[in-house]
Short mmCIF file of C-alpha atoms and ligand atoms in Angstrom, two decimals:
data_model
loop_
_atom_site.label_atom_id
_atom_site.label_comp_id
_atom_site.label_asym_id
_atom_site.label_seq_id
_atom_site.Cartn_x
_atom_site.Cartn_y
_atom_site.Cartn_z
CA MET F 1 -0.05 -0.19 -0.08
CA SER F 2 1.47 3.48 -0.63
CA THR F 3 -0.03 6.75 0.06
CA ALA F 4 0.00 10.01 -1.70
CA GLY F 5 -0.55 13.91 -0.28
CA PRO F 6 -2.60 16.17 -0.75
CA PRO F 7 -3.24 17.26 -4.62
CA ALA F 8 -3.37 21.30 -5.32
CA ALA F 9 -6.70 20.99 -6.89
CA ALA F 10 -9.16 23.75 -4.98
CA ASP F 11 -12.03 21.13 -5.18
CA ARG F 12 -11.60 17.46 -3.88
CA PRO F 13 -15.31 16.29 -2.67
CA TYR F 14 -13.48 14.03 -0.21
CA ASP F 15 -10.71 13.29 2.67
CA LEU F 16 -9.48 10.65 2.18
CA LEU F 17 -9.65 8.37 -0.88
CA ILE F 18 -8.35 4.39 -0.42
CA LYS F 19 -8.22 2.89 -3.80
CA ASN F 20 -8.17 -0.50 -4.68
CA VAL F 21 -9.63 -2.48 -1.76
CA CYS F 22 -10.92 -6.07 -1.98
CA LEU F 23 -13.81 -6.79 0.82
CA ALA F 24 -14.83 -10.25 2.47
CA ASP F 25 -17.95 -10.25 1.37
CA ALA F 26 -17.40 -8.40 -2.42
CA ASP F 27 -16.29 -10.36 -5.18
CA VAL F 28 -14.45 -7.19 -7.50
CA GLY F 29 -12.28 -4.22 -5.89
CA VAL F 30 -13.70 -0.92 -4.82
CA ASP F 31 -12.29 2.91 -3.69
CA VAL F 32 -14.19 4.00 -0.73
CA ALA F 33 -14.25 7.12 -0.45
CA ILE F 34 -14.44 9.54 2.76
CA ARG F 35 -15.88 12.54 3.88
CA ASP F 36 -16.58 14.10 7.64
CA GLY F 37 -15.14 10.87 9.28
CA VAL F 38 -17.59 8.89 7.20
CA ILE F 39 -18.10 6.70 3.96
CA VAL F 40 -19.91 8.10 1.36
CA ALA F 41 -19.19 6.62 -1.92
CA LEU F 42 -18.39 2.57 -2.41
CA ALA F 43 -17.33 1.85 -5.63
CA GLU F 44 -14.85 0.59 -8.80
CA ASP F 45 -12.89 3.58 -10.23
CA ILE F 46 -13.72 6.11 -8.20
CA SER F 47 -12.01 9.39 -9.63
CA GLU F 48 -12.75 12.09 -7.46
CA LEU F 49 -9.61 13.52 -5.57
CA ALA F 50 -9.57 13.78 -2.22
CA SER F 51 -7.37 15.02 0.11
CA GLU F 52 -5.79 12.38 0.57
CA THR F 53 -5.14 8.76 -1.26
CA ILE F 54 -4.10 5.64 -0.15
CA ASP F 55 -3.13 2.76 -2.27
CA ALA F 56 -4.52 -0.74 -0.54
CA ASP F 57 -3.22 -2.50 -3.96
CA ASP F 58 -5.55 -5.23 -3.98
CA GLY F 59 -5.36 -5.38 0.33
CA LEU F 60 -8.41 -6.47 2.27
CA VAL F 61 -10.27 -3.18 4.35
CA THR F 62 -12.17 -3.97 7.39
CA CYS F 63 -13.92 -2.85 10.17
CA SER F 64 -11.39 -1.35 12.79
CA PHE F 65 -10.71 -3.74 15.52
CA VAL F 66 -12.60 -3.80 18.73
CA GLU F 67 -11.22 -5.14 21.88
CA PRO F 68 -14.49 -6.19 24.01
CA HIS F 69 -12.14 -7.36 27.12
CA PHE F 70 -8.90 -5.78 28.02
CA HIS F 71 -7.58 -5.21 31.78
CA LEU F 72 -5.93 -2.23 31.11
CA ASP F 73 -5.29 -0.45 34.70
CA LYS F 74 -3.30 -3.95 34.98
CA CYS F 75 -1.46 -3.95 31.75
CA LEU F 76 2.26 -4.42 32.59
CA SER F 77 2.46 -4.46 35.68
CA ARG F 78 3.92 -7.71 36.33
CA PRO F 79 7.69 -6.79 37.35
CA LEU F 80 5.40 -5.73 40.55
CA VAL F 81 4.24 -9.17 41.71
CA GLY F 82 4.46 -12.12 38.86
CA ALA F 83 2.46 -14.79 39.29
CA ILE F 84 2.40 -18.62 37.87
CA THR F 85 -1.30 -19.55 38.59
CA PRO F 86 -4.85 -17.79 38.79
CA GLU F 87 -5.47 -19.52 42.02
CA GLU F 88 -1.89 -17.49 43.41
CA ALA F 89 -3.34 -14.29 40.56
CA PHE F 90 -6.58 -14.05 42.42
CA ALA F 91 -4.87 -14.36 46.17
CA ARG F 92 -1.61 -11.81 45.06
CA ALA F 93 -3.75 -9.36 43.08
CA HIS F 94 -4.25 -6.51 45.28
CA GLU F 95 -0.60 -6.55 46.42
CA ALA F 96 0.18 -5.32 43.08
CA LYS F 97 -1.93 -2.85 43.18
CA ILE F 98 -0.63 -1.41 46.17
CA HIS F 99 1.91 -0.07 44.07
CA PHE F 100 -0.32 1.99 41.57
CA THR F 101 -0.26 5.95 41.12
CA VAL F 102 -2.63 7.51 38.36
CA ALA F 103 0.61 8.59 36.69
CA ASP F 104 2.25 5.27 37.18
CA VAL F 105 -1.43 3.80 35.43
CA GLU F 106 -1.69 6.47 33.05
CA THR F 107 1.92 6.33 31.43
CA ARG F 108 1.50 1.85 30.96
CA ALA F 109 -1.72 2.57 29.22
CA SER F 110 -0.31 5.17 27.29
CA GLU F 111 1.69 2.82 26.35
CA ALA F 112 -1.05 0.35 25.47
CA LEU F 113 -2.89 2.16 23.48
CA ARG F 114 -0.23 3.40 21.42
CA LEU F 115 0.40 -0.58 20.47
CA ALA F 116 -3.25 -0.81 19.94
CA ILE F 117 -3.92 1.80 17.86
CA ALA F 118 -0.54 0.28 15.77
CA GLN F 119 -2.93 -2.52 15.66
CA GLY F 120 -5.68 -1.34 14.39
CA ILE F 121 -7.96 -1.10 17.64
CA GLY F 122 -10.41 1.62 17.05
CA HIS F 123 -12.33 0.85 20.23
CA MET F 124 -11.78 -0.70 23.44
CA ARG F 125 -13.71 -2.14 26.73
CA ALA F 126 -11.24 -1.72 29.43
CA GLN F 127 -11.95 -3.15 32.37
CA CYS F 128 -10.53 -0.94 35.50
CA ASP F 129 -10.16 -2.19 39.14
CA VAL F 130 -12.60 -0.49 41.23
CA ASP F 131 -11.89 -1.02 44.91
CA TYR F 132 -10.21 -1.37 48.58
CA ALA F 133 -7.28 -1.69 47.82
CA THR F 134 -6.82 0.91 44.45
CA LYS F 135 -9.93 2.84 45.07
CA LEU F 136 -10.89 5.02 41.90
CA ILE F 137 -6.25 5.52 41.65
CA SER F 138 -6.75 2.75 38.80
CA PHE F 139 -9.85 4.52 37.99
CA GLU F 140 -8.18 8.04 37.40
CA GLY F 141 -5.20 6.84 35.30
CA LEU F 142 -7.12 5.78 32.58
CA LEU F 143 -9.64 8.61 32.46
CA ARG F 144 -6.05 10.66 31.70
CA ALA F 145 -5.47 8.02 29.44
CA ARG F 146 -8.83 8.46 27.36
CA GLU F 147 -8.52 12.02 27.58
CA ARG F 148 -5.13 11.30 25.43
CA PHE F 149 -6.00 9.04 22.83
CA ALA F 150 -9.88 10.74 22.02
CA ASP F 151 -8.91 11.13 18.50
CA ALA F 152 -7.84 7.95 18.09
CA ILE F 153 -9.25 5.12 20.20
CA ASP F 154 -12.65 5.14 21.79
CA LEU F 155 -11.97 3.75 24.91
CA GLU F 156 -15.19 2.40 26.72
CA ILE F 157 -13.99 2.19 30.58
CA VAL F 158 -15.39 -0.95 32.55
CA ALA F 159 -15.84 -0.25 36.85
CA PHE F 160 -14.58 -3.46 37.82
CA PRO F 161 -14.95 -5.06 41.68
CA GLN F 162 -12.18 -7.21 41.03
CA GLU F 163 -12.18 -7.77 45.60
CA GLY F 164 -15.71 -8.61 45.28
CA MET F 165 -18.65 -7.13 46.35
CA VAL F 166 -19.34 -8.30 49.30
CA LYS F 167 -16.05 -9.80 51.16
CA ASP F 168 -15.16 -5.87 49.96
CA ALA F 169 -17.60 -3.91 51.41
CA GLU F 170 -16.62 -0.15 50.04
CA ALA F 171 -16.46 -1.07 46.54
CA PRO F 172 -20.62 -1.10 45.45
CA GLY F 173 -19.48 2.92 47.07
CA LEU F 174 -16.59 2.96 44.66
CA LEU F 175 -18.68 1.49 41.90
CA ARG F 176 -21.06 4.20 41.84
CA GLU F 177 -18.44 7.36 42.23
CA ALA F 178 -16.92 5.62 39.04
CA LEU F 179 -20.43 6.17 37.29
CA ALA F 180 -21.50 9.36 38.45
CA SER F 181 -17.29 10.49 37.14
CA GLY F 182 -17.19 8.90 34.24
CA ALA F 183 -17.42 4.78 33.72
CA ASP F 184 -19.04 3.75 30.86
CA ALA F 185 -20.11 0.18 32.12
CA VAL F 186 -20.00 -1.94 35.42
CA GLY F 187 -17.91 -5.06 36.16
CA GLY F 188 -18.09 -7.76 37.88
CA LEU F 189 -15.83 -11.29 39.23
CA PRO F 190 -18.22 -13.07 41.74
CA GLU F 191 -15.25 -16.00 42.07
CA ALA F 192 -13.68 -13.33 44.60
CA GLU F 193 -16.41 -13.82 46.64
CA LEU F 194 -16.00 -17.20 49.69
CA ASN F 195 -19.20 -19.50 48.80
CA ILE F 196 -22.13 -19.57 46.47
CA ASP F 197 -24.37 -17.37 48.51
CA ASP F 198 -22.38 -14.23 48.27
CA GLN F 199 -21.47 -14.77 44.80
CA ARG F 200 -25.21 -14.85 44.14
CA ARG F 201 -25.43 -11.72 45.94
CA HIS F 202 -22.40 -10.51 44.06
CA VAL F 203 -24.54 -10.46 40.89
CA GLU F 204 -26.97 -9.09 42.31
CA LEU F 205 -25.04 -5.97 43.40
CA VAL F 206 -24.12 -5.41 40.38
CA LEU F 207 -26.85 -5.99 37.86
CA ASP F 208 -28.72 -3.89 40.43
CA ILE F 209 -25.82 -0.67 40.22
CA ALA F 210 -26.21 -0.93 36.94
CA GLY F 211 -30.24 -1.19 36.11
CA GLU F 212 -30.16 2.17 38.71
CA ALA F 213 -27.28 3.63 36.19
CA GLY F 214 -28.92 2.32 33.17
CA VAL F 215 -25.51 1.28 32.25
CA PRO F 216 -24.18 -2.22 30.16
CA VAL F 217 -22.69 -4.70 32.28
CA GLU F 218 -19.65 -7.13 31.94
CA MET F 219 -19.50 -10.24 33.97
CA HIS F 220 -16.95 -12.38 34.57
CA CYS F 221 -17.77 -15.69 34.60
CA ASP F 222 -16.47 -19.39 36.13
CA TYR F 223 -13.27 -18.06 35.23
CA MET F 224 -11.69 -21.59 36.44
CA ASP F 225 -12.18 -24.80 33.96
CA HIS F 226 -14.07 -26.43 37.19
CA ALA F 227 -17.43 -28.12 36.58
CA ASP F 228 -18.83 -26.81 40.28
CA LEU F 229 -18.38 -23.06 39.17
CA LYS F 230 -22.12 -21.74 38.02
CA THR F 231 -21.95 -18.04 38.07
CA LEU F 232 -23.07 -17.95 34.48
CA ALA F 233 -26.24 -19.54 35.22
CA MET F 234 -26.60 -17.30 38.11
CA LEU F 235 -25.94 -14.20 36.03
CA ALA F 236 -28.52 -15.66 33.14
CA ALA F 237 -31.29 -15.84 36.08
CA ALA F 238 -30.62 -12.48 37.85
CA THR F 239 -30.76 -10.64 34.03
CA LEU F 240 -34.16 -12.23 32.94
CA GLU F 241 -35.35 -10.98 37.08
CA ARG F 242 -34.60 -7.82 36.47
CA GLY F 243 -35.48 -7.19 32.38
CA LEU F 244 -32.05 -6.28 31.58
CA GLN F 245 -31.73 -9.17 28.27
CA GLY F 246 -29.52 -7.30 25.93
CA ARG F 247 -27.65 -5.13 28.60
CA VAL F 248 -24.90 -8.49 30.00
CA THR F 249 -21.72 -9.93 28.75
CA ALA F 250 -20.11 -12.40 30.28
CA SER F 251 -16.84 -13.10 29.65
CA HIS F 252 -14.57 -16.11 30.51
CA CYS F 253 -16.84 -19.04 30.91
CA ASN F 254 -14.62 -21.63 31.17
CA ALA F 255 -16.35 -23.97 33.65
CA LEU F 256 -19.14 -24.22 30.79
CA ALA F 257 -16.25 -26.11 28.70
CA VAL F 258 -16.02 -28.85 31.59
CA TYR F 259 -19.78 -29.33 32.46
CA PRO F 260 -21.59 -32.14 31.05
CA ASP F 261 -23.07 -31.83 28.25
CA ASP F 262 -27.25 -32.12 28.98
CA GLU F 263 -26.29 -29.03 31.76
CA ALA F 264 -23.97 -27.20 29.03
CA LYS F 265 -27.05 -27.29 26.90
CA ALA F 266 -29.69 -26.07 29.88
CA VAL F 267 -27.07 -22.88 30.92
CA ILE F 268 -26.51 -22.06 27.30
CA GLU F 269 -30.42 -21.93 26.70
CA GLN F 270 -30.29 -19.86 29.17
CA VAL F 271 -27.80 -17.90 28.64
CA LYS F 272 -29.65 -17.10 25.01
CA GLU F 273 -32.95 -16.26 26.83
CA ALA F 274 -31.38 -14.02 28.76
CA GLY F 275 -30.01 -12.41 26.30
CA ILE F 276 -26.20 -12.67 27.01
CA ASP F 277 -23.67 -11.92 25.11
CA VAL F 278 -20.38 -13.51 25.49
CA THR F 279 -16.39 -12.96 25.30
CA VAL F 280 -14.04 -15.09 25.03
CA LEU F 281 -10.30 -15.10 26.22
CA PRO F 282 -8.53 -18.16 24.72
CA VAL F 283 -5.21 -16.12 24.33
CA ALA F 284 -4.84 -15.52 28.15
CA ASN F 285 -6.73 -18.36 28.97
CA LEU F 286 -4.93 -20.93 27.19
CA GLN F 287 -2.14 -20.40 29.23
CA MET F 288 -3.54 -19.67 32.26
CA LEU F 289 -5.70 -22.45 32.33
CA GLY F 290 -5.40 -26.52 34.04
CA GLY F 291 -3.26 -27.37 36.95
CA PRO F 292 0.24 -26.65 37.74
CA GLN F 293 1.40 -30.29 37.15
CA ARG F 294 -0.63 -31.17 34.26
CA THR F 295 -1.22 -30.34 30.38
CA PRO F 296 -4.97 -28.54 30.95
CA ARG F 297 -7.64 -30.50 29.05
CA ASN F 298 -9.33 -27.44 28.34
CA ARG F 299 -8.61 -25.02 25.42
CA GLY F 300 -9.59 -21.42 26.93
CA SER F 301 -12.58 -20.39 24.64
CA SER F 302 -15.96 -21.97 26.52
CA ARG F 303 -18.38 -23.91 24.66
CA VAL F 304 -17.56 -21.36 21.46
CA LYS F 305 -19.52 -23.44 18.44
CA GLU F 306 -22.06 -24.91 20.97
CA LEU F 307 -22.50 -20.90 21.86
CA LEU F 308 -22.92 -19.67 18.35
CA ASP F 309 -25.56 -21.99 17.10
CA ALA F 310 -27.82 -21.17 19.68
CA GLY F 311 -27.77 -17.91 18.30
CA ILE F 312 -25.61 -16.64 20.83
CA ASN F 313 -23.59 -13.17 20.03
CA VAL F 314 -19.60 -14.40 20.58
CA ALA F 315 -16.67 -12.45 20.45
CA ALA F 316 -12.99 -12.37 21.35
CA GLY F 317 -10.83 -10.37 23.81
CA SER F 318 -7.38 -10.79 24.65
CA ASP F 319 -8.07 -9.88 28.86
CA SER F 320 -3.92 -9.21 30.06
CA MET F 321 -1.09 -8.11 28.69
CA PHE F 322 1.75 -8.94 31.26
CA ASP F 323 0.34 -8.48 34.38
CA ILE F 324 -0.18 -11.04 37.34
CA TRP F 325 -2.41 -12.65 35.06
CA TYR F 326 -1.24 -13.54 31.75
CA ARG F 327 2.73 -13.42 30.66
CA PHE F 328 1.99 -12.51 26.54
CA ASN F 329 0.32 -10.49 24.49
CA ARG F 330 0.55 -7.80 21.59
CA LEU F 331 -2.77 -7.01 21.50
CA ASP F 332 -2.46 -7.89 17.79
CA PRO F 333 -6.67 -8.61 17.03
CA VAL F 334 -6.10 -10.65 14.20
CA GLU F 335 -3.80 -12.66 16.71
CA THR F 336 -6.70 -13.03 18.91
CA GLY F 337 -9.00 -14.41 15.82
CA TYR F 338 -6.18 -16.50 14.40
CA ILE F 339 -5.71 -18.33 18.63
CA SER F 340 -9.69 -18.37 18.58
CA CYS F 341 -9.61 -21.09 15.27
CA LEU F 342 -7.15 -22.96 16.93
CA SER F 343 -8.22 -23.13 20.41
CA ALA F 344 -12.50 -23.56 19.78
CA GLY F 345 -11.75 -25.75 16.51
CA MET F 346 -12.41 -23.59 14.30
CA ARG F 347 -11.43 -24.98 11.14
CA THR F 348 -14.01 -24.26 8.03
CA ASP F 349 -14.22 -20.91 5.66
CA ASP F 350 -16.66 -20.04 7.51
CA GLU F 351 -15.62 -20.39 11.39
CA VAL F 352 -12.53 -18.74 10.55
CA ARG F 353 -14.72 -16.33 9.19
CA THR F 354 -16.65 -16.17 12.34
CA ALA F 355 -13.24 -15.44 14.91
CA PHE F 356 -12.60 -12.69 12.46
CA ASP F 357 -15.70 -11.12 13.06
CA MET F 358 -15.41 -11.83 16.58
CA VAL F 359 -12.85 -9.35 16.62
CA THR F 360 -14.45 -6.89 14.20
CA THR F 361 -18.24 -6.68 14.28
CA ARG F 362 -19.58 -9.34 17.05
CA ALA F 363 -16.75 -7.30 19.37
CA ALA F 364 -18.99 -4.10 18.37
CA LYS F 365 -21.96 -5.45 19.03
CA ILE F 366 -20.92 -5.61 22.26
CA VAL F 367 -19.96 -2.60 22.85
CA GLY F 368 -23.41 -1.02 21.01
CA LYS F 369 -21.97 -0.38 17.72
CA ASP F 370 -23.24 -1.14 14.23
CA ALA F 371 -19.81 -1.46 12.50
CA ALA F 372 -20.27 -2.10 8.62
CA ILE F 373 -18.66 -1.09 5.68
CA ALA F 374 -21.40 0.97 3.80
CA VAL F 375 -22.06 4.09 3.05
CA GLY F 376 -23.38 6.24 5.79
CA ALA F 377 -21.46 3.75 8.36
CA PRO F 378 -18.18 5.79 10.29
CA ALA F 379 -15.06 5.48 8.24
CA ASP F 380 -13.42 3.39 11.35
CA LEU F 381 -10.98 0.93 8.97
CA VAL F 382 -8.21 -1.42 9.00
CA VAL F 383 -6.35 -1.62 6.06
CA HIS F 384 -4.69 -4.51 5.26
CA GLU F 385 -1.40 -5.99 3.27
CA ALA F 386 -2.73 -9.03 2.60
CA PRO F 387 -6.47 -9.84 0.61
CA THR F 388 -8.19 -11.91 2.51
CA ILE F 389 -8.69 -12.95 5.94
CA VAL F 390 -7.42 -16.36 5.52
CA GLN F 391 -4.26 -14.37 4.17
CA VAL F 392 -4.26 -11.61 7.00
CA MET F 393 -4.46 -14.73 10.15
CA ARG F 394 -2.22 -16.15 7.64
CA ASN F 395 0.39 -13.39 7.39
CA LEU F 396 0.90 -12.00 11.02
CA PRO F 397 2.06 -9.53 11.95
CA GLY F 398 1.18 -7.85 8.35
CA ARG F 399 0.82 -4.37 7.10
CA ARG F 400 -2.21 -2.12 8.44
CA LEU F 401 -3.27 1.10 8.75
CA ASN F 402 -5.70 2.34 11.07
CA ILE F 403 -8.18 4.74 10.24
CA LYS F 404 -10.09 6.85 12.62
CA ASN F 405 -13.18 9.27 12.12
CA GLY F 406 -11.60 8.93 8.66
CA ARG F 407 -8.13 9.34 9.19
CA THR F 408 -5.06 7.40 9.76
CA VAL F 409 -3.85 7.65 13.02
CA GLY F 410 -1.45 4.49 13.21
CA GLY F 411 0.08 1.41 11.73
CA GLN F 412 2.61 -1.54 11.48
CA GLU F 413 5.19 -2.68 9.13
CA SER F 414 6.47 -5.60 8.76
CA SER F 415 9.31 -7.21 7.42
CA HIS F 416 8.06 -10.52 6.23
CA TRP F 417 6.84 -11.78 3.60
CA CYS F 418 3.32 -11.92 2.53
CA ILE F 419 1.96 -14.94 0.48
CA ARG F 420 -0.95 -13.79 -1.85
ZN1 ZN X 1 -10.45 -10.35 32.42
#
């Protein structure tokens, strides 16, 4: 792909023209014309001038990526307190947070957002711990980072009571404060509680606070691959009781993968009835699950195919980056889509396409956006070097450009070959 600067002509009907584009759903190449941050024309051989022209050279153009679940406040904090198992991470998360300051959270979050923008992420749903250990310190750090990168990425902040809602008596009040100060959604982690009754109470408190504030819920459910965990079913029941269908997302849901088939089927039906979307986190969960002495039997992706077959919207996120929970991650949604294929056994052309949708359009739906490449749609796009979704995944990391509101805001160069 190549770019050309503004032409001298005075009459330029478009701000940006992307020439020679492949679309996933079209047989012929098109040009994409953009004005005022919106796609205004989509046709073969658009000849009018634009202030900026990009030659995609038969590369694929997709909607920009959405990272639907990422712990932005904790990323890059692993040097403070490393952990090996999820049990250790659950027990020691508060130790890392004691070291957090507003400036430190802003700096680490900014580093991650720069990387996210380079990878083509246009919207991130960021989890932010709000609890007795960090109070609103992490939240204030993320607010600052959000402001810094507002032109390049939409940052949605989920106020997340990592240390519990019953066990941590300060959490409900802090969640309400965060919501009054700019948080966009409420999170949850019922597994942080000490018993099943408190887990149920945790779910109910989170839903009640979200209901009062009119914001979405993003609940960590059944993180561990233990069949005795039942928090996804609790969430579905409480969502139905409160009439919050369509406003709740469950993340992880790893226990579902190890339930007996008939129990899993019943829970999936309940999730469908409750209008709950599901975000799987295979990148981090592939490494974190399984006992220390045995190779994991789970595959880190809940029951993606059964959830999809039931008509449930499923997205994929990357969860953590070099923090107490997970060592790796480069915040690359193509990599997340690719690993989703591996962990969920998605192998047909349609399934690979669905895995890509899980980091673009399906993830967009979870954050309340209707992502599409169409006239009238926002010009939040990624220009890839490779021409098809499969080739984009095969050619990781690949070259790409990130267009936000019709403006190039970032990109990355690959030194690798690209097979067309
Ligand atoms: Zn998480």
